[in-house]
Amino acid sequence: MKRIIDMTRKRTLGRSSLFPEKKSEASTGTKKFDLHHWISCFSFKEDTHMDVNYLQGPRPCHRYQRKLKSKAQKISNKFWMANKNLFEERNRPDLSYTPLVLEEQGNVSPSKIKKLKSKKSKMSRPKKLRTYIPEDKPEISPSDLLKTDKDYVLVGKPGIGKTALTHEMLKLWAERDGEELDYMFYFDMRETSDLMKATSLEDLLFSVFSEPDEGKEEVLDDIKKNSDNVTIIFDGITDLSSSVVKRLVDKDLLPDAKIIITCRPDDEEDFFSRDFRRVEVKGFSEWSIKTYLSVTLGEEQKKVLNNLELLTLCHVPMYALMVSVCFSSEISPQPCTTTEIYINIVRLCLKMNSNKKKTKCLNFYINNKREQILSLAEAAFNAAERKTVILTDLSCEDSCVLSFLKPLFIKVAHTETITAYSFLHYTMQEFFAALWLLKNPDKVQDVFQQSLTEEMKHMRHLIPFMCRLLNEKNPSLMTCLIPAEELRSTSDGFFKELINKDRGSDVDILFLCQCLYESQCPEACSDLLNTLDYSLDLSEQSLDPYSCCAVAYVVSQSKERKIHLDLENVVISEQGMRRLIGCLQRVQWCDPLPRQLWKIFLLSEEQMDHSSLLGVDGNQLHLPVEGKKQLFEGAVKVMQKVTTKVNVCLYWDRPTPVCQHLCESLFEGLLHISSLSFRVTHRDPGSEDQERHHETLRREKKRLLLELCLKAALHKEESFHSVVKRLFSLFSVNTDLINILLDFYQHVKSEGCSSVIPKLRSVFQSAPSVWIIDLSERKTSILLEVLKLQPEKKQVELTGWSDEESEVRSLLQCLPYISQLSFVPQSSDPSDEARFFGNLFCAAAEREQQTGEKILEMLSSVCTYQTFPLNDSYFDDDDDDLKYQCDFLLDLFSHVKDDETKTGLRVLPVFQSVFQSAPSVWIIDLSKRKTSILLEVLKLQPEKKQVELTGCSDEESEVRSLLQCLPYISQLSFVSQSSDPSDEARFFGNLFCAAAEREQQTGEKILELLSSVCTYQTFPLNDRDMDDDDDYDPEYQCDFLLDLCSHVKDYETKTGLRVLPSLQSVFQSAPSVWFIDPSKRKTSILLEVLKLQPEKKQVELTGCSDEESEVRSLLQCLPYISQLSFVSQSSDPSDEARFFGNLFCAAAEREQQTGEKILELLSSVCTYQTFPLNDRDMDDDDDYDPEYQCDFLLDLCSHVKDYETKTGLRVLPSLQSVFQSAPSVWFIDPSKRKTSILLEVLKLQPEKKQVELTGCSDEESEVRSLLQCLPYISQLR
């Protein structure tokens, strides 16, 4: 019963009001009887079996209602589908109504306009832009508008969402429960053709909108009788030219019907005077913008939300739609530029006003509207120059122009109101102003200059728009407005002018990057990079995703050079970071960029992808050593997320206390760290030299390690050892572990934590067996404390020392805990180290005298080893180490001996074990040290020692002292200082002569003793050199012995003493091959040496002489020579061949004169396979050259044959054995040598030979000669 009454009430009494009714004066006095209230006071039971037909009214009406709801649903779906289809197919969102800000209000007053204008002109750009977003009002929803029986005029700017609001009403009505019989009609007033044909209510409702399938008259009658159940929407009304529409609005038809009208502000005057409620549609609030973008863009919405211009632009739903479409596009690999969005918005607005569905038709339409659009652009530019948003000089009334504007009604008098306009958004004004500038390029230079001034700097916002509008890429707009050739003319030089106008110390790099990103012009990017020397300093900037896109685009255009990027104290969003990381392959990956990027990353409030940044730099994470707690906590989270261990790099920019946040983070992430590296950055490049740079780094690194170790000792007692071991590994201190342990011990004591030292014993005992320490940098007392913690004695190796008595005493106290004491040499001169050890021994002697402790014996024991004072691991047994050791011991002996003389204490006897443990070879430079010291040391040896001289002295006293050393020497050698042995030979010559004189004076067998220590195969070189081809030089040895012989022979001539016979054993021990250069040394000396040999020797000539006396002397040597060879000096053997030719000819002459078989003897020493090259060369492919050998023999034959022709002597037959011993293949170049010579040689051969031609000749005589050779040739090639 109650439902029947309620349904009847609704069809008779109408709808309730959403807004409170205004009370009239008449209504205040009398209260009307309320039937509905009276009935509701009774309790009626719900009847579920009530007649449905009664509730729903006549069946045709019900069916028509269903048809209207179906059409309403289709109209709404079609509207949202049209918006949805603007997106690419794979990115189409599920669009629906997003709440709009709706406000019931009157017209804006003139005073309010003036205040708005004044306020906006003083605002900063960000604040000015934010004023476009409407504030959220107490919510009025579309369903609220449907609930009342009031008529509404919905007023709003173009694209502000009026149509979307009406389609949401349609959808809500269509989805409402069908128990209530009501009707809703929707008319799009922009499609006027059918509307104008309607002459009656029936035509309008049934013909234009939807006709009932049955009971047409019954339905029309119900609509007329129950007009309060009818809602009619007129969307986009501009006038009341349709009579039927006018009658409905005026309530002449369907007086109780609910009428909803949408219109723009400049059309509302026709309706506001009627009994309509005015509701202004103000667009999206900030919450609605975010909601809408979340649906359309998802995560990509941040690109818009972080760009204030685009964010505020989106308060207009139609603009928000196009922003979403552009940002969701995947057609281009490059993100959409801001200007492209504005171009698309302009095109969409024009399309909606032109009803042109195809782009081709739209371009034609834009071209037709060219004048009107440019007129609007001019008005926009003029207003921008005046720093106002109000367009007062706009004359165009075209709807396509007005679609971008909102009207402002200004009452200038009681009876006069003028209409001004402003753009829906300030950036749209800047876009159109930029468009006008490109039509008037003569103004561009003025705008460039204006943008640099404080007063007109707002004009710079036009420049990015211009950059993109000059680009002919799609979407097109400018080509429809300005001829292409004009655009190209403007473009020429535009970007160079843009870059050059912003040069200087305060160049706005980010702004230029944004301009060039808009332009999408690689050439302009290259010009900018070249101007900036490929360095982009963006420090202290805040980079939104758009800015990062711009920077990334410019960076990616650098193809030849990598760019230096400075991001110090920069704020970047997550999406922006993704863009930047994508271009890092074109950036110099060097300090401080990695640190800057990680700081940005870790301090960001957004969730960023850590893997991409780790992937850029080999899984390396860069951190400053000081910073906010959030930074280090973020670093730990990154370490814990990745599956592989992270390489951490720490940066210092100045000495600073250890950051506790850093320590805590390193502890927490210790298990996730693969390696630690350390760098020092300087805010003032070049302020520190390289050495100080490394020292600072070493010091700060150690300080951090010690602090971490102490924290581990205090807070991680149970796992302390493993934690410290891990820290030592990360800090790469294994090579300097001893010093770190000593520093750690000292750090623990200095921090007042000595109580934990017993717990740290395991760490100190884990040190290696050799303790390396610099006593000049730390107190020896610390070493003593740590050595006491060791379970056994340790080797101690000193890298520095202190002459302070207290330090020397402390070191003596360490001796009971030391197994071996050594020194790391700091230079090749050991005098300072020797003095330190000398002082140490003397201090030990003094202490022993004072206390009775056997301290000297203890000190000697730790110094008694073969390589003292060098550690045996350091000692390489090479000449440098041996020389250092000998110099040290000689200096030490000298120092202690001097101290004994001063103090009267006996120290040297205790030293005997130290000196006896020294190596078997003593190296001394007699020009720098007294031989008497060597004598004293040798006397301490248990056996004879080898002595190697590195320098010599001509002083008689030194020579005599050396002779005194001979009884203690097993072998005497010399280290050659140059390739000329004359000085060494003279020294040894003097030594032998002095020995002869002393022997004559004293009768001592001193010459024999001297000869014995010089009798070995490599004399005067140490026999160790025999194993080293680089050190052993047989030519040097031969030169030395020849010079020595010459020197001694001269001495014999002067004194009459016979010395050479005593040297016979020395010369006989020499190698089997004697080298001589007859052009430098007399061959007669070689003859003397060869006579001393027990057998024939090989002689190898390293030069030649044409002097007859030298040739004769060489012939005299033949009886003592087993083989005569030559060391070739060049690839041309002519000189050597001439020398040997002269030698053979001289032998022939001498044989003719004396009858000696000298030619036969000469041939015998030259008869071997490799003549004239030494047969050793046969084993060395680099030395043996068969072509050289053939050339030599042919030249030799030619030379001898010429001699035979001149003298008539027969020489060649004696050379037959020489030529027959030659190799089986003969090489000849007929273009350089006569083939007739080859014929002569081949005739001497016992068998046919292979001949290989290395050249050819076209001369007939040579061809004939070659033919004559054929009987003696086995193979020709």
PDB file of C-alpha atoms in Angstrom, residues 407-629:
ATOM      1  CA  PRO A 407      34.928  35.363 -22.017  1.00  0.00           C
ATOM      2  CA  LEU A 408      35.381  37.954 -19.298  1.00  0.00           C
ATOM      3  CA  PHE A 409      32.432  40.351 -18.842  1.00  0.00           C
ATOM      4  CA  ILE A 410      33.536  43.732 -17.621  1.00  0.00           C
ATOM      5  CA  LYS A 411      30.877  46.272 -16.598  1.00  0.00           C
ATOM      6  CA  VAL A 412      32.265  49.673 -17.533  1.00  0.00           C
ATOM      7  CA  ALA A 413      29.079  51.673 -16.878  1.00  0.00           C
ATOM      8  CA  HIS A 414      25.587  51.175 -15.489  1.00  0.00           C
ATOM      9  CA  THR A 415      24.258  50.424 -18.928  1.00  0.00           C
ATOM     10  CA  GLU A 416      27.363  49.036 -20.677  1.00  0.00           C
ATOM     11  CA  THR A 417      29.283  45.772 -20.380  1.00  0.00           C
ATOM     12  CA  ILE A 418      32.208  44.865 -22.603  1.00  0.00           C
ATOM     13  CA  THR A 419      33.447  41.351 -23.313  1.00  0.00           C
ATOM     14  CA  ALA A 420      37.161  40.517 -23.157  1.00  0.00           C
ATOM     15  CA  TYR A 421      38.777  37.115 -23.533  1.00  0.00           C
ATOM     16  CA  SER A 422      41.559  35.065 -22.065  1.00  0.00           C
ATOM     17  CA  PHE A 423      42.972  31.664 -22.956  1.00  0.00           C
ATOM     18  CA  LEU A 424      41.869  28.662 -20.959  1.00  0.00           C
ATOM     19  CA  HIS A 425      45.493  28.336 -19.870  1.00  0.00           C
ATOM     20  CA  TYR A 426      48.384  30.785 -19.930  1.00  0.00           C
ATOM     21  CA  THR A 427      50.674  28.358 -21.754  1.00  0.00           C
ATOM     22  CA  MET A 428      48.145  28.203 -24.618  1.00  0.00           C
ATOM     23  CA  GLN A 429      48.607  31.970 -24.927  1.00  0.00           C
ATOM     24  CA  GLU A 430      52.403  31.455 -25.062  1.00  0.00           C
ATOM     25  CA  PHE A 431      51.967  28.775 -27.719  1.00  0.00           C
ATOM     26  CA  PHE A 432      49.912  31.075 -29.969  1.00  0.00           C
ATOM     27  CA  ALA A 433      52.310  33.964 -29.287  1.00  0.00           C
ATOM     28  CA  ALA A 434      55.198  31.769 -30.488  1.00  0.00           C
ATOM     29  CA  LEU A 435      53.176  30.863 -33.569  1.00  0.00           C
ATOM     30  CA  TRP A 436      52.724  34.551 -34.425  1.00  0.00           C
ATOM     31  CA  LEU A 437      56.467  35.195 -33.940  1.00  0.00           C
ATOM     32  CA  LEU A 438      57.327  32.666 -36.630  1.00  0.00           C
ATOM     33  CA  LYS A 439      54.984  34.487 -38.992  1.00  0.00           C
ATOM     34  CA  ASN A 440      56.906  37.662 -38.107  1.00  0.00           C
ATOM     35  CA  PRO A 441      60.572  36.486 -37.897  1.00  0.00           C
ATOM     36  CA  ASP A 442      61.888  40.060 -37.690  1.00  0.00           C
ATOM     37  CA  LYS A 443      60.576  40.091 -34.108  1.00  0.00           C
ATOM     38  CA  VAL A 444      62.438  36.910 -33.080  1.00  0.00           C
ATOM     39  CA  GLN A 445      65.732  38.710 -32.381  1.00  0.00           C
ATOM     40  CA  ASP A 446      63.884  41.206 -30.168  1.00  0.00           C
ATOM     41  CA  VAL A 447      62.332  38.367 -28.142  1.00  0.00           C
ATOM     42  CA  PHE A 448      65.777  36.757 -27.721  1.00  0.00           C
ATOM     43  CA  GLN A 449      67.098  39.986 -26.280  1.00  0.00           C
ATOM     44  CA  GLN A 450      63.974  40.635 -24.154  1.00  0.00           C
ATOM     45  CA  SER A 451      64.244  37.173 -22.586  1.00  0.00           C
ATOM     46  CA  LEU A 452      67.646  38.126 -21.142  1.00  0.00           C
ATOM     47  CA  THR A 453      66.202  41.082 -19.200  1.00  0.00           C
ATOM     48  CA  GLU A 454      64.617  40.848 -15.763  1.00  0.00           C
ATOM     49  CA  GLU A 455      61.546  42.800 -16.863  1.00  0.00           C
ATOM     50  CA  MET A 456      60.738  40.667 -19.909  1.00  0.00           C
ATOM     51  CA  LYS A 457      62.232  37.312 -18.944  1.00  0.00           C
ATOM     52  CA  HIS A 458      58.765  35.748 -19.181  1.00  0.00           C
ATOM     53  CA  MET A 459      59.125  35.932 -22.985  1.00  0.00           C
ATOM     54  CA  ARG A 460      61.706  33.131 -22.878  1.00  0.00           C
ATOM     55  CA  HIS A 461      58.800  30.665 -22.496  1.00  0.00           C
ATOM     56  CA  LEU A 462      57.886  31.332 -26.116  1.00  0.00           C
ATOM     57  CA  ILE A 463      61.250  30.066 -27.359  1.00  0.00           C
ATOM     58  CA  PRO A 464      60.780  26.293 -26.793  1.00  0.00           C
ATOM     59  CA  PHE A 465      57.469  26.446 -28.661  1.00  0.00           C
ATOM     60  CA  MET A 466      59.187  28.184 -31.581  1.00  0.00           C
ATOM     61  CA  CYS A 467      61.889  25.516 -31.676  1.00  0.00           C
ATOM     62  CA  ARG A 468      59.376  22.738 -32.289  1.00  0.00           C
ATOM     63  CA  LEU A 469      57.061  24.741 -34.542  1.00  0.00           C
ATOM     64  CA  LEU A 470      59.993  25.236 -36.939  1.00  0.00           C
ATOM     65  CA  ASN A 471      60.218  21.465 -37.295  1.00  0.00           C
ATOM     66  CA  GLU A 472      58.272  20.094 -40.249  1.00  0.00           C
ATOM     67  CA  LYS A 473      57.620  16.751 -38.522  1.00  0.00           C
ATOM     68  CA  ASN A 474      54.073  15.536 -37.861  1.00  0.00           C
ATOM     69  CA  PRO A 475      51.710  16.510 -36.367  1.00  0.00           C
ATOM     70  CA  SER A 476      51.596  19.402 -38.810  1.00  0.00           C
ATOM     71  CA  LEU A 477      50.213  22.824 -38.056  1.00  0.00           C
ATOM     72  CA  MET A 478      52.619  25.474 -39.289  1.00  0.00           C
ATOM     73  CA  THR A 479      52.558  24.253 -42.894  1.00  0.00           C
ATOM     74  CA  CYS A 480      48.815  24.972 -42.886  1.00  0.00           C
ATOM     75  CA  LEU A 481      49.434  28.531 -41.673  1.00  0.00           C
ATOM     76  CA  ILE A 482      52.805  29.661 -43.058  1.00  0.00           C
ATOM     77  CA  PRO A 483      54.434  28.734 -46.398  1.00  0.00           C
ATOM     78  CA  ALA A 484      57.189  26.120 -46.004  1.00  0.00           C
ATOM     79  CA  GLU A 485      59.853  28.303 -47.611  1.00  0.00           C
ATOM     80  CA  GLU A 486      59.170  31.075 -45.086  1.00  0.00           C
ATOM     81  CA  LEU A 487      59.553  28.593 -42.222  1.00  0.00           C
ATOM     82  CA  ARG A 488      62.845  27.285 -43.637  1.00  0.00           C
ATOM     83  CA  SER A 489      64.128  30.821 -44.034  1.00  0.00           C
ATOM     84  CA  THR A 490      63.308  31.559 -40.387  1.00  0.00           C
ATOM     85  CA  SER A 491      64.897  28.282 -39.298  1.00  0.00           C
ATOM     86  CA  ASP A 492      68.245  29.148 -40.942  1.00  0.00           C
ATOM     87  CA  GLY A 493      70.480  30.548 -38.217  1.00  0.00           C
ATOM     88  CA  PHE A 494      67.700  30.401 -35.601  1.00  0.00           C
ATOM     89  CA  PHE A 495      69.416  27.825 -33.392  1.00  0.00           C
ATOM     90  CA  LYS A 496      72.890  29.364 -33.723  1.00  0.00           C
ATOM     91  CA  GLU A 497      71.404  32.664 -32.627  1.00  0.00           C
ATOM     92  CA  LEU A 498      69.600  30.927 -29.744  1.00  0.00           C
ATOM     93  CA  ILE A 499      72.818  29.249 -28.538  1.00  0.00           C
ATOM     94  CA  ASN A 500      74.970  32.351 -28.930  1.00  0.00           C
ATOM     95  CA  LYS A 501      72.537  34.705 -27.188  1.00  0.00           C
ATOM     96  CA  ASP A 502      72.731  32.578 -24.035  1.00  0.00           C
ATOM     97  CA  ARG A 503      76.521  32.330 -23.866  1.00  0.00           C
ATOM     98  CA  GLY A 504      78.447  33.423 -20.826  1.00  0.00           C
ATOM     99  CA  SER A 505      79.137  32.301 -17.294  1.00  0.00           C
ATOM    100  CA  ASP A 506      75.410  32.247 -16.395  1.00  0.00           C
ATOM    101  CA  VAL A 507      74.308  30.215 -19.415  1.00  0.00           C
ATOM    102  CA  ASP A 508      71.072  28.326 -18.693  1.00  0.00           C
ATOM    103  CA  ILE A 509      72.108  24.907 -19.966  1.00  0.00           C
ATOM    104  CA  LEU A 510      68.895  23.197 -18.912  1.00  0.00           C
ATOM    105  CA  PHE A 511      66.759  25.712 -20.785  1.00  0.00           C
ATOM    106  CA  LEU A 512      68.857  25.268 -23.929  1.00  0.00           C
ATOM    107  CA  CYS A 513      68.529  21.489 -23.637  1.00  0.00           C
ATOM    108  CA  GLN A 514      64.746  21.857 -23.390  1.00  0.00           C
ATOM    109  CA  CYS A 515      64.716  24.079 -26.463  1.00  0.00           C
ATOM    110  CA  LEU A 516      66.797  21.634 -28.489  1.00  0.00           C
ATOM    111  CA  TYR A 517      64.715  18.704 -27.303  1.00  0.00           C
ATOM    112  CA  GLU A 518      61.636  20.504 -28.578  1.00  0.00           C
ATOM    113  CA  SER A 519      63.400  21.167 -31.875  1.00  0.00           C
ATOM    114  CA  GLN A 520      64.465  17.508 -32.352  1.00  0.00           C
ATOM    115  CA  CYS A 521      67.402  18.916 -34.338  1.00  0.00           C
ATOM    116  CA  PRO A 522      70.645  16.858 -33.966  1.00  0.00           C
ATOM    117  CA  GLU A 523      72.750  19.509 -35.728  1.00  0.00           C
ATOM    118  CA  ALA A 524      71.727  22.169 -33.212  1.00  0.00           C
ATOM    119  CA  CYS A 525      72.628  19.776 -30.357  1.00  0.00           C
ATOM    120  CA  SER A 526      76.094  19.288 -31.844  1.00  0.00           C
ATOM    121  CA  ASP A 527      76.553  23.076 -32.039  1.00  0.00           C
ATOM    122  CA  LEU A 528      75.542  23.494 -28.396  1.00  0.00           C
ATOM    123  CA  LEU A 529      77.834  20.693 -27.198  1.00  0.00           C
ATOM    124  CA  ASN A 530      80.726  22.111 -29.156  1.00  0.00           C
ATOM    125  CA  THR A 531      80.082  25.569 -27.684  1.00  0.00           C
ATOM    126  CA  LEU A 532      80.044  24.108 -24.154  1.00  0.00           C
ATOM    127  CA  ASP A 533      83.144  21.984 -24.847  1.00  0.00           C
ATOM    128  CA  TYR A 534      81.005  18.880 -24.295  1.00  0.00           C
ATOM    129  CA  SER A 535      80.429  19.742 -20.643  1.00  0.00           C
ATOM    130  CA  LEU A 536      76.923  20.030 -19.159  1.00  0.00           C
ATOM    131  CA  ASP A 537      76.888  21.537 -15.663  1.00  0.00           C
ATOM    132  CA  LEU A 538      73.392  20.952 -14.225  1.00  0.00           C
ATOM    133  CA  SER A 539      74.403  21.232 -10.560  1.00  0.00           C
ATOM    134  CA  GLU A 540      71.805  22.486  -8.058  1.00  0.00           C
ATOM    135  CA  GLN A 541      68.969  21.944 -10.575  1.00  0.00           C
ATOM    136  CA  SER A 542      65.705  20.084 -10.087  1.00  0.00           C
ATOM    137  CA  LEU A 543      65.091  17.856 -13.090  1.00  0.00           C
ATOM    138  CA  ASP A 544      61.568  16.621 -13.785  1.00  0.00           C
ATOM    139  CA  PRO A 545      61.066  13.768 -16.284  1.00  0.00           C
ATOM    140  CA  TYR A 546      60.657  16.256 -19.121  1.00  0.00           C
ATOM    141  CA  SER A 547      63.965  17.967 -18.269  1.00  0.00           C
ATOM    142  CA  CYS A 548      65.673  14.572 -18.104  1.00  0.00           C
ATOM    143  CA  CYS A 549      64.252  13.692 -21.520  1.00  0.00           C
ATOM    144  CA  ALA A 550      65.694  16.941 -22.830  1.00  0.00           C
ATOM    145  CA  VAL A 551      69.141  16.360 -21.320  1.00  0.00           C
ATOM    146  CA  ALA A 552      69.173  12.719 -22.457  1.00  0.00           C
ATOM    147  CA  TYR A 553      68.249  13.764 -25.997  1.00  0.00           C
ATOM    148  CA  VAL A 554      71.057  16.327 -26.235  1.00  0.00           C
ATOM    149  CA  VAL A 555      73.593  13.904 -24.728  1.00  0.00           C
ATOM    150  CA  SER A 556      72.605  11.120 -27.118  1.00  0.00           C
ATOM    151  CA  GLN A 557      73.403  13.353 -30.108  1.00  0.00           C
ATOM    152  CA  SER A 558      77.115  13.375 -29.223  1.00  0.00           C
ATOM    153  CA  LYS A 559      78.534  10.729 -31.546  1.00  0.00           C
ATOM    154  CA  GLU A 560      82.278  11.477 -31.466  1.00  0.00           C
ATOM    155  CA  ARG A 561      83.034  12.656 -27.936  1.00  0.00           C
ATOM    156  CA  LYS A 562      81.727  11.609 -24.564  1.00  0.00           C
ATOM    157  CA  ILE A 563      80.156  14.328 -22.453  1.00  0.00           C
ATOM    158  CA  HIS A 564      81.166  15.495 -18.990  1.00  0.00           C
ATOM    159  CA  LEU A 565      77.978  15.673 -16.912  1.00  0.00           C
ATOM    160  CA  ASP A 566      77.831  17.415 -13.516  1.00  0.00           C
ATOM    161  CA  LEU A 567      74.787  16.523 -11.374  1.00  0.00           C
ATOM    162  CA  GLU A 568      75.977  17.828  -7.988  1.00  0.00           C
ATOM    163  CA  ASN A 569      73.006  18.354  -5.618  1.00  0.00           C
ATOM    164  CA  VAL A 570      70.484  17.645  -8.362  1.00  0.00           C
ATOM    165  CA  VAL A 571      66.980  16.320  -7.668  1.00  0.00           C
ATOM    166  CA  ILE A 572      65.680  13.809 -10.212  1.00  0.00           C
ATOM    167  CA  SER A 573      62.463  11.795 -10.287  1.00  0.00           C
ATOM    168  CA  GLU A 574      62.390   8.036 -10.865  1.00  0.00           C
ATOM    169  CA  GLN A 575      61.205   8.408 -14.461  1.00  0.00           C
ATOM    170  CA  GLY A 576      63.780  11.097 -15.080  1.00  0.00           C
ATOM    171  CA  MET A 577      66.503   8.809 -13.742  1.00  0.00           C
ATOM    172  CA  ARG A 578      65.412   6.109 -16.176  1.00  0.00           C
ATOM    173  CA  ARG A 579      65.832   8.539 -19.065  1.00  0.00           C
ATOM    174  CA  LEU A 580      69.280   9.651 -17.891  1.00  0.00           C
ATOM    175  CA  ILE A 581      70.555   6.115 -17.374  1.00  0.00           C
ATOM    176  CA  GLY A 582      69.538   5.337 -20.943  1.00  0.00           C
ATOM    177  CA  CYS A 583      72.038   7.898 -22.305  1.00  0.00           C
ATOM    178  CA  LEU A 584      74.987   7.214 -19.996  1.00  0.00           C
ATOM    179  CA  GLN A 585      76.887   5.324 -22.693  1.00  0.00           C
ATOM    180  CA  ARG A 586      77.519   8.755 -24.265  1.00  0.00           C
ATOM    181  CA  VAL A 587      78.736  10.258 -20.940  1.00  0.00           C
ATOM    182  CA  GLN A 588      82.225  10.185 -19.418  1.00  0.00           C
ATOM    183  CA  TRP A 589      81.833   7.713 -16.585  1.00  0.00           C
ATOM    184  CA  CYS A 590      84.270   9.389 -14.223  1.00  0.00           C
ATOM    185  CA  ASP A 591      84.217  11.085 -10.843  1.00  0.00           C
ATOM    186  CA  PRO A 592      82.162  12.654  -9.483  1.00  0.00           C
ATOM    187  CA  LEU A 593      79.236  11.573 -11.708  1.00  0.00           C
ATOM    188  CA  PRO A 594      78.797   8.028 -10.273  1.00  0.00           C
ATOM    189  CA  ARG A 595      78.682   9.417  -6.732  1.00  0.00           C
ATOM    190  CA  GLN A 596      76.239  12.142  -7.761  1.00  0.00           C
ATOM    191  CA  LEU A 597      73.883   9.666  -9.430  1.00  0.00           C
ATOM    192  CA  TRP A 598      73.862   7.317  -6.450  1.00  0.00           C
ATOM    193  CA  LYS A 599      73.252  10.196  -4.048  1.00  0.00           C
ATOM    194  CA  ILE A 600      70.252  11.280  -6.136  1.00  0.00           C
ATOM    195  CA  PHE A 601      69.060   7.698  -6.329  1.00  0.00           C
ATOM    196  CA  LEU A 602      69.334   6.922  -2.622  1.00  0.00           C
ATOM    197  CA  LEU A 603      67.828  10.217  -1.391  1.00  0.00           C
ATOM    198  CA  SER A 604      64.843   9.980  -3.717  1.00  0.00           C
ATOM    199  CA  GLU A 605      61.426   9.506  -2.119  1.00  0.00           C
ATOM    200  CA  GLU A 606      60.372   7.381  -5.095  1.00  0.00           C
ATOM    201  CA  GLN A 607      61.079   3.713  -5.689  1.00  0.00           C
ATOM    202  CA  MET A 608      63.867   3.574  -8.284  1.00  0.00           C
ATOM    203  CA  ASP A 609      65.268   0.657 -10.259  1.00  0.00           C
ATOM    204  CA  HIS A 610      68.634  -0.033  -8.629  1.00  0.00           C
ATOM    205  CA  SER A 611      69.588  -2.765 -11.099  1.00  0.00           C
ATOM    206  CA  SER A 612      69.847  -0.362 -14.043  1.00  0.00           C
ATOM    207  CA  LEU A 613      72.289   1.917 -12.222  1.00  0.00           C
ATOM    208  CA  LEU A 614      74.316  -1.020 -10.923  1.00  0.00           C
ATOM    209  CA  GLY A 615      74.467  -2.394 -14.450  1.00  0.00           C
ATOM    210  CA  VAL A 616      76.040   0.793 -15.781  1.00  0.00           C
ATOM    211  CA  ASP A 617      79.206   0.395 -13.704  1.00  0.00           C
ATOM    212  CA  GLY A 618      79.958  -3.259 -13.081  1.00  0.00           C
ATOM    213  CA  ASN A 619      77.682  -3.735 -10.061  1.00  0.00           C
ATOM    214  CA  GLN A 620      79.369  -0.811  -8.292  1.00  0.00           C
ATOM    215  CA  LEU A 621      77.647   1.411  -5.715  1.00  0.00           C
ATOM    216  CA  HIS A 622      79.186   4.859  -5.090  1.00  0.00           C
ATOM    217  CA  LEU A 623      78.787   6.608  -1.727  1.00  0.00           C
ATOM    218  CA  PRO A 624      80.154   9.704   0.009  1.00  0.00           C
ATOM    219  CA  VAL A 625      81.646   9.022   3.431  1.00  0.00           C
ATOM    220  CA  GLU A 626      79.349  11.547   5.039  1.00  0.00           C
ATOM    221  CA  GLY A 627      75.687  12.189   4.426  1.00  0.00           C
ATOM    222  CA  LYS A 628      72.148  11.760   5.675  1.00  0.00           C
ATOM    223  CA  LYS A 629      71.057   8.598   7.411  1.00  0.00           C
TER     224      LYS A 629
END
